[in-house]
C-alpha positions in Angstrom: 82.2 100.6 106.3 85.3 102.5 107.2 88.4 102.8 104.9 90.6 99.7 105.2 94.6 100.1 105.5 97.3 98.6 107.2 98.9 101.5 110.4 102.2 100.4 111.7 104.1 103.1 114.6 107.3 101.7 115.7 108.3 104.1 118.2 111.3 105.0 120.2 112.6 107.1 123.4 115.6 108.4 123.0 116.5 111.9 123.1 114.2 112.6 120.0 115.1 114.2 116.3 116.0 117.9 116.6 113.9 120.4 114.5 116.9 120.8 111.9 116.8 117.1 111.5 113.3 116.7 110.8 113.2 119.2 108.5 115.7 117.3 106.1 114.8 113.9 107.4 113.1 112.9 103.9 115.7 114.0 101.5 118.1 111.9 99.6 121.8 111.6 101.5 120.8 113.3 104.2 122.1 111.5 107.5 123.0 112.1 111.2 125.2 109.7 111.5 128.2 110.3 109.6 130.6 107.3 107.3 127.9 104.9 109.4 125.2 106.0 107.1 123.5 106.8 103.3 121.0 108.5 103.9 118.8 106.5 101.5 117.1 104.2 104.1 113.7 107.1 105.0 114.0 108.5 101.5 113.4 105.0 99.9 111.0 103.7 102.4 109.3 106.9 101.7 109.3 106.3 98.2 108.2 103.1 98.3 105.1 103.6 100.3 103.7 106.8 97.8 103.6 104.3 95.1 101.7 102.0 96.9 99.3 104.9 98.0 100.3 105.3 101.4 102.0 107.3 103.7 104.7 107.4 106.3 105.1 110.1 108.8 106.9 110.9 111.7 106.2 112.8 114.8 109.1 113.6 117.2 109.8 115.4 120.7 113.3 116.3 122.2 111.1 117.4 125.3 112.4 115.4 128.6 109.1 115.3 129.9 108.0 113.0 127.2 110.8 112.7 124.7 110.9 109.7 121.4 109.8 109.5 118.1 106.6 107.7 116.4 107.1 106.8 112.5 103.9 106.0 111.0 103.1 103.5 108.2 99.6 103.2 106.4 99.3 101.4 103.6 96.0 101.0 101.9 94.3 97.5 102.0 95.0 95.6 98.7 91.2 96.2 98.3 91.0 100.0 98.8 90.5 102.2 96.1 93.3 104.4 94.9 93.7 107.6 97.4 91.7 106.5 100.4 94.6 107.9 102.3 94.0 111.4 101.8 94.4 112.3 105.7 97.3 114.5 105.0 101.2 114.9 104.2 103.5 112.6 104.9 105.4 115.0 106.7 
């Protein structure tokens, strides 16, 4: 039997997250959106999901063609052993 886990990808199509974005995207304070924001909200999640052994990722295209962003959630099944998601960084 396969590896169990829980895969969530809310996705969007705006105008995408630039390359400078997405390079800061995880860390603490970091926000696009001026007094409107943290900055805490992806750094938490982020957080939150390593310590329950998963992951959450994000893939992102300012191309017009086919422009959005997918952020990925897997979570290990509450069964799983510790580390069955080992298909990468987060990042």
């Amino acid at each position: 039997m396969g590896r169990r886990r829980y895969r969530s990808h809310p996705r969007g199509t705006a105008h995408g997250i630039s390359t400078e974005a997405r390079a800061r995207i995880w860390e603490p304070f970091y926000t696009t959106k001026d007094l409107n924001g943290t900055g805490l909200g992806l750094w938490i999640s982020s957080e939150i999901v390593q310590r329950h052994g998963g992951r959450l990722s994000l893939r992102s295209s300012e191309d017009p063609a086919h422009r959005g962003t997918v952020f990925s959630l897997f979570l290990p099944d509450a069964g799983a052993e510790p580390g069955d998601l080992k298909d990468g960084p987060r990042r």
